[in-house]
XYZ file of C-alpha atoms in Angstrom:
709
model
C 55.996 19.552 -20.501
C 53.402 16.823 -20.060
C 49.920 17.012 -21.527
C 48.507 17.142 -18.006
C 50.592 20.255 -17.249
C 48.788 22.137 -20.030
C 45.357 21.345 -18.619
C 43.485 23.634 -16.252
C 41.323 22.216 -13.455
C 38.024 24.039 -13.067
C 34.306 23.468 -12.403
C 31.588 22.609 -14.931
C 29.474 25.732 -15.704
C 26.099 23.991 -15.814
C 24.141 22.509 -12.893
C 24.778 22.810 -9.165
C 26.436 19.418 -8.614
C 29.844 21.092 -8.995
C 31.623 18.537 -11.135
C 35.333 19.086 -11.675
C 36.613 19.080 -15.248
C 39.852 19.899 -17.032
C 40.164 22.312 -19.932
C 42.945 21.910 -22.491
C 43.862 24.574 -24.994
C 43.530 23.546 -28.618
C 45.843 24.250 -31.527
C 43.923 27.336 -32.659
C 43.630 30.548 -30.636
C 40.508 30.422 -28.509
C 39.991 26.693 -28.984
C 39.410 24.825 -25.746
C 38.716 21.148 -25.245
C 37.093 19.202 -22.445
C 39.211 16.679 -20.577
C 38.148 14.508 -17.625
C 39.509 15.249 -14.153
C 39.744 11.742 -12.761
C 40.091 12.526 -9.057
C 37.783 15.544 -8.892
C 36.208 15.587 -5.419
C 32.540 15.580 -6.420
C 32.366 13.525 -9.603
C 35.625 11.520 -9.823
C 35.944 12.233 -13.534
C 32.401 11.429 -14.603
C 30.400 14.092 -16.446
C 27.019 14.345 -18.119
C 26.373 15.321 -21.723
C 26.300 19.042 -20.850
C 29.613 18.967 -19.013
C 31.292 17.111 -21.854
C 30.058 19.750 -24.310
C 30.746 22.796 -22.125
C 33.813 23.984 -24.018
C 31.858 24.205 -27.297
C 30.489 27.657 -26.434
C 33.676 29.353 -25.240
C 34.738 30.587 -28.678
C 31.313 30.504 -30.308
C 30.815 32.826 -33.251
C 28.019 34.637 -31.392
C 30.313 35.862 -28.615
C 30.080 39.528 -27.704
C 33.551 40.972 -28.289
C 33.227 44.764 -27.935
C 31.115 47.176 -25.876
C 27.933 48.346 -27.571
C 25.979 51.585 -27.035
C 22.521 52.218 -28.418
C 22.349 55.341 -30.621
C 19.075 56.298 -32.342
C 17.656 52.857 -31.616
C 20.619 50.925 -33.044
C 23.723 49.478 -31.425
C 27.162 50.747 -32.381
C 30.559 49.562 -31.214
C 32.070 51.728 -28.522
C 35.259 51.965 -26.501
C 35.305 50.841 -22.909
C 35.874 54.464 -21.877
C 32.703 55.532 -23.702
C 30.744 52.697 -22.178
C 31.937 53.321 -18.613
C 31.308 57.047 -18.883
C 27.786 56.497 -20.173
C 26.951 53.913 -17.491
C 28.233 56.051 -14.625
C 26.463 59.135 -15.967
C 23.142 57.300 -16.240
C 23.458 55.650 -12.823
C 24.089 59.065 -11.291
C 21.175 60.585 -13.194
C 18.715 57.881 -12.123
C 19.782 58.285 -8.495
C 19.512 62.079 -8.664
C 16.079 62.026 -10.314
C 14.461 59.014 -8.645
C 16.572 58.148 -5.628
C 18.713 55.015 -5.231
C 15.637 52.746 -5.175
C 15.016 53.780 -8.782
C 17.607 51.149 -9.820
C 17.410 47.358 -9.741
C 20.452 45.049 -9.811
C 20.409 41.449 -11.094
C 23.141 39.040 -9.983
C 23.920 35.835 -11.838
C 24.292 32.196 -10.858
C 26.551 31.741 -13.880
C 29.212 34.009 -12.386
C 31.443 33.584 -9.348
C 30.976 34.282 -5.659
C 33.395 37.177 -5.955
C 31.480 38.786 -8.802
C 28.105 38.475 -7.099
C 29.637 39.808 -3.901
C 30.812 42.888 -5.812
C 27.426 43.390 -7.469
C 25.474 43.342 -4.207
C 28.079 45.611 -2.589
C 27.729 48.012 -5.533
C 23.937 48.053 -5.134
C 24.181 48.767 -1.415
C 26.831 51.468 -1.880
C 24.499 52.991 -4.460
C 21.927 53.083 -1.662
C 19.459 50.295 -2.434
C 18.711 46.709 -1.440
C 17.021 46.134 -4.829
C 19.384 43.288 -5.714
C 18.435 39.705 -6.474
C 19.356 36.646 -8.502
C 17.801 33.657 -10.240
C 17.152 31.772 -7.001
C 13.952 33.814 -7.000
C 12.913 31.683 -9.971
C 13.912 28.319 -8.539
C 14.489 27.940 -4.795
C 13.542 31.173 -3.021
C 10.735 29.416 -1.165
C 13.093 26.591 -0.183
C 15.655 29.063 1.138
C 12.923 30.884 3.088
C 11.479 27.747 4.691
C 14.845 26.197 5.545
C 16.262 29.429 6.941
C 13.160 30.158 9.005
C 12.541 26.656 10.363
C 16.064 25.218 10.589
C 18.452 28.158 10.286
C 20.286 27.915 6.952
C 18.987 28.046 3.390
C 20.887 25.112 1.926
C 21.203 21.320 1.835
C 21.334 19.983 5.366
C 23.542 17.078 4.301
C 26.110 16.214 1.654
C 25.996 13.888 -1.308
C 28.683 11.665 0.186
C 27.034 11.060 3.558
C 23.644 10.581 1.907
C 25.015 7.921 -0.427
C 26.733 6.139 2.442
C 23.990 6.303 5.081
C 20.495 6.870 3.658
C 18.066 3.935 3.644
C 15.225 5.851 1.944
C 15.563 8.582 -0.690
C 12.361 10.659 -0.798
C 12.640 12.681 -4.022
C 9.809 15.199 -4.389
C 9.471 17.701 -7.215
C 13.009 16.938 -8.403
C 14.371 14.994 -11.346
C 18.081 14.393 -10.715
C 18.221 11.865 -13.553
C 17.982 14.785 -15.980
C 18.757 17.904 -13.984
C 21.654 16.561 -11.858
C 22.784 13.480 -13.795
C 26.072 12.882 -11.996
C 24.487 13.195 -8.564
C 21.882 10.722 -9.743
C 24.276 8.164 -11.199
C 27.143 8.477 -8.736
C 25.313 9.004 -5.453
C 21.618 8.132 -5.719
C 21.989 5.092 -7.941
C 24.912 3.836 -5.868
C 22.767 4.106 -2.724
C 20.062 2.105 -4.485
C 22.558 -0.572 -5.531
C 23.501 -0.843 -1.863
C 19.865 -1.382 -0.872
C 18.248 2.043 -0.484
C 14.569 2.543 -1.313
C 13.435 5.357 -3.635
C 10.117 7.161 -3.303
C 9.652 9.666 -6.114
C 6.817 12.184 -5.995
C 6.361 13.965 -9.315
C 3.528 14.657 -11.789
C 5.790 13.561 -14.659
C 7.556 10.252 -15.196
C 11.136 10.913 -16.248
C 14.703 9.630 -16.364
C 14.844 9.540 -12.586
C 11.770 7.299 -12.526
C 13.507 4.874 -14.846
C 17.162 5.254 -13.876
C 17.236 3.018 -10.808
C 15.863 -0.048 -12.652
C 13.913 -1.179 -9.593
C 10.412 -0.472 -10.924
C 9.242 -4.016 -10.322
C 10.522 -4.223 -6.750
C 9.175 -2.964 -3.458
C 12.106 -0.573 -3.242
C 10.700 1.915 -5.725
C 7.516 3.933 -5.811
C 6.492 6.718 -8.160
C 3.611 8.727 -6.721
C 2.377 10.551 -9.829
C 0.311 13.299 -8.284
C -1.551 16.189 -9.922
C 0.459 19.432 -10.137
C -0.088 21.613 -7.082
C -1.180 18.863 -4.667
C 2.057 18.295 -2.753
C 0.660 19.594 0.539
C -2.292 17.178 0.710
C -0.030 14.281 -0.265
C 2.459 15.088 2.491
C -0.408 15.649 4.924
C -1.588 12.121 4.159
C 1.942 10.903 4.937
C 2.056 12.877 8.190
C -1.454 11.854 9.225
C -0.611 8.200 8.556
C 2.516 8.460 10.687
C 0.744 10.239 13.558
C -2.237 7.861 13.559
C -0.030 4.787 13.539
C 2.006 6.194 16.384
C -1.173 6.681 18.425
C -2.173 3.075 17.766
C 1.312 1.576 18.124
C 3.423 3.963 20.227
C 6.341 1.557 20.560
C 6.892 0.897 16.850
C 8.926 4.047 16.189
C 6.674 5.868 13.741
C 7.796 9.188 15.229
C 10.849 10.167 17.304
C 9.301 11.417 20.543
C 12.595 12.285 22.195
C 13.768 14.317 19.191
C 10.439 16.160 19.028
C 10.544 16.921 22.756
C 14.162 18.066 22.945
C 14.811 19.665 19.584
C 11.567 21.017 18.088
C 8.568 23.215 18.754
C 5.193 23.407 17.019
C 4.293 19.718 17.120
C 0.938 20.459 18.744
C 0.109 22.842 15.900
C 0.769 20.099 13.374
C -1.483 17.679 15.274
C -4.253 20.286 15.464
C -3.950 20.999 11.726
C -4.358 17.304 10.897
C -6.943 16.419 13.568
C -9.900 16.378 11.156
C -7.906 15.761 7.996
C -9.685 13.478 5.484
C -7.071 11.232 3.906
C -9.468 9.667 1.406
C -10.583 13.025 0.031
C -6.989 14.261 -0.089
C -5.859 11.200 -2.045
C -8.597 11.884 -4.585
C -7.390 15.481 -4.842
C -3.852 14.230 -5.491
C -4.933 11.617 -8.017
C -2.873 8.927 -6.236
C -4.278 5.779 -4.569
C -4.405 6.245 -0.811
C -2.808 2.854 -0.122
C 0.236 3.855 -2.210
C 0.774 7.014 -0.160
C 0.304 5.123 3.102
C 2.880 2.554 2.009
C 5.335 5.341 1.185
C 4.697 6.878 4.619
C 5.548 3.587 6.293
C 8.766 3.186 4.314
C 9.942 6.675 5.240
C 8.961 6.480 8.902
C 10.467 3.036 9.445
C 13.827 3.814 7.831
C 16.886 4.166 10.022
C 17.950 7.179 7.985
C 15.588 8.824 5.490
C 16.649 11.737 3.290
C 14.364 14.172 1.490
C 15.460 15.717 -1.803
C 13.418 18.661 -2.998
C 13.329 20.577 -6.251
C 11.528 23.205 -8.236
C 8.442 21.044 -8.478
C 7.961 21.926 -4.817
C 9.276 25.466 -4.747
C 7.737 27.047 -7.862
C 4.246 27.508 -6.444
C 2.405 30.295 -4.676
C 2.419 27.906 -1.709
C 6.097 27.033 -2.210
C 7.149 27.962 1.325
C 4.378 25.781 2.759
C 5.336 22.922 0.424
C 8.892 22.885 1.747
C 7.720 23.464 5.322
C 5.735 20.236 5.099
C 8.870 18.367 4.037
C 10.621 19.892 7.051
C 7.696 18.769 9.231
C 8.120 15.205 7.990
C 11.851 15.185 8.718
C 11.449 16.739 12.174
C 8.686 14.475 13.505
C 10.658 11.374 12.505
C 14.015 12.672 13.792
C 15.565 12.638 10.319
C 17.779 15.695 10.772
C 21.157 16.380 12.320
C 22.812 13.088 11.350
C 24.219 11.411 8.223
C 21.839 10.089 5.576
C 18.934 12.345 6.493
C 17.721 15.928 6.157
C 15.961 18.165 3.677
C 18.158 18.703 0.650
C 17.359 21.128 -2.179
C 19.086 20.204 -5.435
C 20.277 23.547 -6.802
C 19.906 24.021 -10.519
C 22.765 26.293 -11.585
C 26.527 26.191 -11.185
C 26.589 28.948 -8.530
C 23.014 29.630 -7.456
C 23.897 28.511 -3.930
C 26.909 30.796 -3.755
C 25.091 33.762 -5.243
C 22.673 33.562 -2.309
C 25.450 32.859 0.207
C 27.278 36.099 -0.649
C 24.210 38.293 -0.231
C 22.874 38.927 -3.735
C 19.323 38.985 -2.399
C 17.188 41.931 -1.247
C 16.704 40.849 2.371
C 20.095 39.452 3.373
C 23.756 40.430 3.477
C 26.598 37.929 2.979
C 26.106 34.813 5.090
C 22.312 35.242 5.262
C 22.558 38.114 7.748
C 19.281 40.038 7.619
C 19.523 43.616 6.368
C 17.087 44.733 9.082
C 19.206 43.157 11.844
C 21.001 46.198 13.287
C 23.910 44.260 14.789
C 24.584 42.266 11.615
C 24.253 45.297 9.370
C 26.588 47.382 11.524
C 29.241 44.661 11.501
C 29.271 44.691 7.697
C 29.209 48.502 7.591
C 32.351 48.551 9.735
C 34.216 46.661 7.001
C 32.656 48.418 4.031
C 32.840 51.929 5.415
C 29.368 53.071 4.369
C 25.784 52.815 5.587
C 23.580 50.011 4.264
C 19.813 50.543 3.767
C 17.974 48.899 6.656
C 14.815 47.818 4.811
C 14.644 44.821 2.430
C 14.516 45.752 -1.233
C 12.523 44.393 -4.148
C 12.972 40.903 -5.576
C 13.795 40.607 -9.263
C 10.191 39.809 -10.227
C 8.974 42.743 -8.155
C 11.583 44.914 -9.863
C 10.109 43.893 -13.222
C 6.608 44.679 -11.941
C 7.772 48.160 -10.903
C 9.399 49.123 -14.213
C 7.905 52.453 -15.233
C 6.677 53.165 -11.697
C 9.374 53.092 -9.013
C 12.026 51.332 -11.152
C 13.659 53.388 -13.905
C 16.988 51.633 -14.480
C 18.445 48.111 -14.410
C 21.945 46.757 -14.000
C 21.896 43.158 -15.283
C 24.897 40.842 -14.914
C 24.606 37.532 -16.754
C 20.834 37.174 -16.435
C 18.058 37.099 -19.020
C 14.771 38.032 -17.338
C 12.909 38.346 -20.645
C 13.264 34.582 -20.937
C 13.367 33.497 -17.302
C 10.542 35.478 -15.699
C 6.876 34.475 -15.971
C 4.586 36.118 -18.523
C 7.606 36.949 -20.658
C 5.662 38.977 -23.216
C 4.787 41.574 -20.592
C 8.327 41.600 -19.155
C 9.696 42.314 -22.638
C 7.183 45.111 -23.229
C 7.990 46.829 -19.940
C 11.713 46.737 -20.610
C 11.309 47.933 -24.175
C 8.851 50.737 -23.510
C 9.149 51.877 -19.908
C 12.777 51.603 -18.777
C 14.894 54.754 -18.935
C 18.228 52.946 -18.829
C 19.555 49.388 -18.784
C 23.101 48.019 -18.866
C 23.717 44.320 -19.492
C 27.019 42.502 -19.182
C 26.973 39.045 -20.766
C 28.735 36.698 -23.159
C 26.030 36.592 -25.859
C 23.361 38.953 -27.141
C 20.447 37.663 -25.080
C 16.814 38.710 -25.492
C 17.341 41.049 -22.544
C 20.584 42.476 -23.940
C 18.764 43.321 -27.169
C 16.687 45.826 -25.161
C 19.631 47.405 -23.312
C 21.215 50.825 -23.737
C 24.721 49.524 -23.056
C 25.950 45.953 -23.571
C 29.307 44.925 -22.130
C 31.193 41.824 -23.384
C 32.100 39.535 -20.479
C 34.322 36.484 -20.345
C 33.011 32.927 -20.199
C 33.331 30.374 -17.415
C 36.590 28.954 -18.811
C 38.281 32.353 -18.970
C 37.725 33.507 -15.387
C 38.950 32.572 -11.952
C 37.097 32.707 -8.660
C 34.974 30.469 -6.474
C 31.558 28.841 -6.844
C 29.463 26.930 -4.316
C 27.747 23.701 -5.257
C 24.471 22.217 -4.116
C 25.875 20.666 -0.932
C 27.649 23.861 0.193
C 31.095 22.994 -1.193
C 33.045 26.137 -2.116
C 35.376 25.292 -5.013
C 37.829 27.237 -7.116
C 37.369 27.870 -10.809
C 40.680 28.467 -12.572
C 40.997 30.518 -15.724
C 42.666 29.351 -18.911
C 43.047 32.594 -20.867
C 40.877 35.200 -22.520
C 39.683 34.301 -25.981
C 38.841 37.844 -27.097
C 41.166 40.627 -25.989
C 38.498 43.306 -25.598
C 36.251 41.307 -23.281
C 36.513 41.743 -19.506
C 35.796 39.648 -16.452
C 32.584 40.660 -14.694
C 34.623 41.491 -11.598
C 36.811 43.897 -13.606
C 33.744 45.692 -14.934
C 32.154 46.007 -11.488
C 35.390 47.248 -9.923
C 35.735 49.935 -12.577
C 32.106 51.069 -12.341
C 32.250 51.093 -8.541
C 35.499 53.054 -8.439
C 34.222 55.640 -10.912
C 30.981 56.053 -8.990
C 32.313 56.091 -5.437
C 36.060 56.639 -5.550
C 37.008 53.835 -3.173
C 35.947 50.450 -1.886
C 36.148 48.653 -5.247
C 39.886 48.523 -5.877
C 40.705 44.811 -6.037
C 43.638 43.332 -7.920
C 42.165 39.875 -8.440
C 39.470 37.418 -7.366
C 41.420 36.239 -4.314
C 41.616 39.770 -2.955
C 37.833 40.095 -3.302
C 37.392 36.752 -1.550
C 39.503 37.965 1.370
C 37.080 40.842 1.946
C 34.103 38.518 1.475
C 35.443 36.314 4.292
C 35.474 39.296 6.647
C 31.733 39.946 6.269
C 30.472 36.388 5.736
C 30.749 34.368 8.968
C 29.913 31.002 7.375
C 32.942 31.390 5.049
C 35.319 33.217 7.383
C 37.623 30.228 7.880
C 38.229 29.678 4.161
C 41.259 30.818 2.179
C 42.213 30.106 -1.411
C 45.095 27.940 -0.203
C 42.787 25.959 2.097
C 40.237 25.429 -0.670
C 42.894 23.752 -2.804
C 41.382 21.238 -5.214
C 38.967 19.626 -2.749
C 37.036 22.721 -1.674
C 35.413 23.205 1.735
C 31.759 22.931 2.740
C 30.431 25.849 4.736
C 29.920 26.623 7.543
C 33.634 27.098 8.125
C 33.955 29.618 10.931
C 37.696 29.562 11.678
C 40.836 28.905 9.654
C 41.712 25.240 9.896
C 38.077 24.102 10.073
C 37.286 21.365 7.589
C 33.645 22.397 7.128
C 30.558 20.354 7.896
C 29.228 17.428 5.858
C 25.891 17.755 7.627
C 24.219 20.484 9.671
C 22.408 20.719 13.009
C 24.078 17.831 14.852
C 23.627 19.550 18.221
C 21.075 22.296 17.593
C 19.353 24.247 14.874
C 20.489 27.732 13.846
C 17.198 29.310 14.869
C 16.794 31.953 17.559
C 16.008 29.379 20.255
C 17.972 26.496 18.730
C 14.811 24.482 17.998
C 13.502 23.177 14.683
C 10.194 24.761 13.786
C 7.203 22.502 13.000
C 4.169 24.200 11.481
C 1.043 22.546 10.110
C 0.018 23.696 6.635
C -3.128 23.238 4.550
C -3.778 22.768 0.858
C -3.936 25.789 -1.423
C -4.974 25.363 -5.031
C -2.852 26.988 -7.744
C -3.956 30.543 -8.432
C -5.149 29.502 -11.896
C -7.060 26.239 -12.337
C -8.575 24.662 -15.465
C -11.937 25.889 -16.743
C -14.017 25.572 -19.921
C -11.789 28.008 -21.842
C -8.474 26.561 -20.655
C -9.219 22.986 -19.555
C -5.651 21.670 -19.171
C -2.983 22.104 -16.486
C 0.319 23.375 -17.865
C 3.473 22.485 -15.932
C 7.126 23.014 -16.836
C 10.561 21.497 -16.189
C 14.036 21.089 -17.637
C 15.537 18.321 -19.760
C 19.011 16.844 -19.406
C 20.368 18.208 -22.681
C 19.571 21.885 -22.057
C 20.025 24.427 -19.332
C 17.845 27.229 -18.062
C 16.976 29.622 -20.913
C 19.515 28.240 -23.364
C 22.196 30.934 -23.706
C 24.961 28.363 -23.649
C 23.272 25.026 -24.239
C 21.351 26.091 -27.363
C 24.649 27.199 -28.885
C 26.246 23.812 -28.319
C 26.089 21.648 -31.474
C 26.203 18.473 -29.397
C 23.280 19.447 -27.190
C 21.196 20.931 -29.993
C 21.513 17.759 -32.047
C 20.043 15.816 -29.141
C 17.042 18.106 -28.551
C 16.766 20.715 -31.319
C 13.404 22.281 -30.453
C 10.797 22.547 -27.760
C 8.009 20.014 -27.337
C 4.987 19.314 -25.173
C 4.136 15.996 -23.547
C 0.446 15.087 -23.984
C -1.305 12.086 -22.432
C -2.721 9.580 -24.984
C -6.298 10.182 -23.783
C -5.912 13.929 -24.337
C -4.244 13.332 -27.697
C -7.189 11.206 -28.809
C -9.670 13.795 -27.599
C -7.914 16.629 -29.452
C -6.981 14.562 -32.505
C -3.242 14.997 -31.969
C -0.746 12.675 -33.634
C 2.654 12.023 -32.104
C 5.167 14.429 -33.696
C 2.506 16.882 -34.854
C 2.998 20.613 -34.343
C 0.428 22.177 -32.031
C -0.192 25.574 -30.487
C -0.021 25.622 -26.706
C -1.925 28.591 -25.328
C -2.577 30.255 -21.974
C -4.173 33.578 -21.020
C -0.773 35.225 -21.455
C 0.371 33.989 -24.840
C 0.959 31.039 -27.133
C 3.834 28.971 -28.491
C 4.138 26.402 -31.283
C 5.701 23.107 -30.228
C 5.926 19.462 -31.252
C 3.533 17.120 -29.450
C 4.927 14.006 -27.808
C 2.120 11.586 -26.970
C 3.186 9.771 -23.817
C 1.951 8.350 -20.551
C 4.811 10.136 -18.793
C 2.317 12.898 -18.040
C -1.074 12.529 -16.385
C -4.323 12.934 -18.262
C -5.315 16.591 -18.266
C -1.710 17.761 -17.718
C 0.609 19.073 -20.437
C 4.345 19.418 -19.812
C 6.907 21.600 -21.597
C 10.280 23.344 -21.100
C 11.654 26.917 -20.807
C 14.842 26.367 -22.820
C 13.911 27.566 -26.312
C 13.587 31.227 -27.293
C 11.201 30.564 -30.183
C 8.792 28.653 -27.970
C 9.525 29.372 -24.329
C 7.168 28.062 -21.681
C 7.583 31.356 -19.841
C 5.511 33.112 -22.483
C 2.647 31.149 -20.906
C 3.414 30.863 -17.184
C 1.405 32.734 -14.584
C 2.916 35.850 -13.005
C 1.662 35.252 -9.456
C 3.932 34.957 -6.423
C 4.327 33.190 -3.116
C 3.509 35.954 -0.629
C 6.648 35.394 1.450
C 9.362 34.147 -0.896
C 8.037 36.043 -3.964
C 8.719 33.074 -6.237
C 6.467 32.734 -9.321
C 4.083 29.838 -9.884
C 5.764 28.171 -12.856
C 4.407 24.710 -12.108
C 0.672 25.181 -12.614
C -1.319 27.282 -15.068
C -4.449 26.781 -17.150
C -3.819 25.982 -20.819
C -5.389 24.872 -24.090
C -4.103 23.172 -27.246
C -4.906 23.903 -30.873
C -3.935 21.493 -33.651
C -3.223 21.927 -37.354
C -0.365 24.437 -36.968
C 2.645 24.963 -39.237
C 6.008 24.724 -37.392
C 7.671 27.971 -36.350
C 11.288 28.755 -37.230
C 13.516 27.927 -34.266
C 15.901 30.601 -33.070
C 18.894 30.339 -30.792
C 17.786 30.696 -27.185
C 19.289 32.265 -24.102
C 20.201 31.168 -20.586
């Protein structure tokens, strides 16, 4: 047997690019080794540092290996029968005493489409739409704006057509150089080498800023704006384009035919910007007006201009409006419905796109069918055989807010809200003191699992099969190697058993493919897919009928809105809900680094990744460092109204004066102990990107603990 025959082709468990990798079993039981997959469809064998280190956590010594039940405040090992019986008993009790809306269910972007499909089906069979996932922390506002204005909550285009056809890459609030390294090196950088222009809009200089090596040319701009000023910057761009069109109507600043035939709301945008003061807005942004006007010209005059958006845009109380303004820019210039264009969110986790696609959100069923749409709901009910609640449920942050009031129990699959939600100290207190019951299924003892009543040991990414959906809508198969620990179970096995014990039927599935077959029946955008058709290449949804090859780009003929038109809507600047004052004079903003992932469950347990970045840090501008008396490498306390953390100061011009920048990856010093628990009114996403903060110097370093994802 050849070496290649002993290798299993699967998908990297980290970011949403969806890189294919091979896993080879080692000589010892449980040992697995990374191997490149040279002809993988997305990455052609290339991986980033996280992908290359992914196998290091599969047989980590911290793995959960047996069910645990809390007795008298302490965990004890239990049998699966004990654990299942206790879970089912408590779920029935909560429903009897508080009604089905007394429970909240958390899906996970680190598990498969099939497993998230089962979790949301379980929640709805239980009688509640209180089910959500981590997209609420990253791209909920993007999904809302794209779905409402264009029709589908996903990338409009694909990496391949963008690399081949885009003349301008407008990257706003995203840092693919660190957060999506293979997309950056294989697609974005290749487009630049072939002549594309990059306009990056971000408060923080980063690896993306430097990766294209065109800083000294006219083909690269970095507009380093103040956090929370994306709307005024884009309004300057739009105003510049509209004014120049009025003065020079034949130069192509806007696409009049596209606006006339395929959009509505253009007059509202013009009215919104009629008295707009570009000079004042530029001062608000902290960016020279002439730089923004130049960027506007480059975008408008491109044959094909593509917008890439990230959490720097979405994680604001005005996140929906932020993304809507990007949509406005694409629509007025006709940069939608063709290769090399569109509005393209770069999804942060391995399956955050798929988790949304299969309905693990409180307002939609599989395929983004609204729960309050009678026709859609009834079509799903016909397959499932039970009634679905017809009112949207609570988001995961709202569930946390309601603990002790309307929420009395939680079912958490592969998520760690103590680390991932804003104002983490309060989230931890609520779960510790006010929850009646919580079950967590995970691979490690996370901060959330430590507060649970039952903890169930799940399998890791390399041990399970199923499908995941990457950032450009490509559904791909993950293939399992083998289980490392005999007493662990796949998340789908656990959910099937709990569902069958609770309801008797509807959850009897032999394997992941059988679950996928039912998913196809209720998810129109995936109906045409089968495991055989997915093969090794995968298929991009929408795929409505068997034999369809999927769509590289969306909206060629019309938008998926009620009237088929793209929706333009003028928006105005809203300040962050918390701004600097005398007590907290700095702006705190947060983001990820290349070497770590989310809240650290896997990446902080990887020796390779931890050697690269062993502890949290804060970037401080040299002028602020001088004012506070901070030396580079010194430990400081970073404080907000919600808490404080001790971190190492990095003195750098990567951040703007008055702005401090840190990460959420490290349990001992998580940024989310400081972030502000305020939400976008529509998408309910927290404002992670702007809070008031202060620094104190002369602090001894804290002991670093292993973090959680």
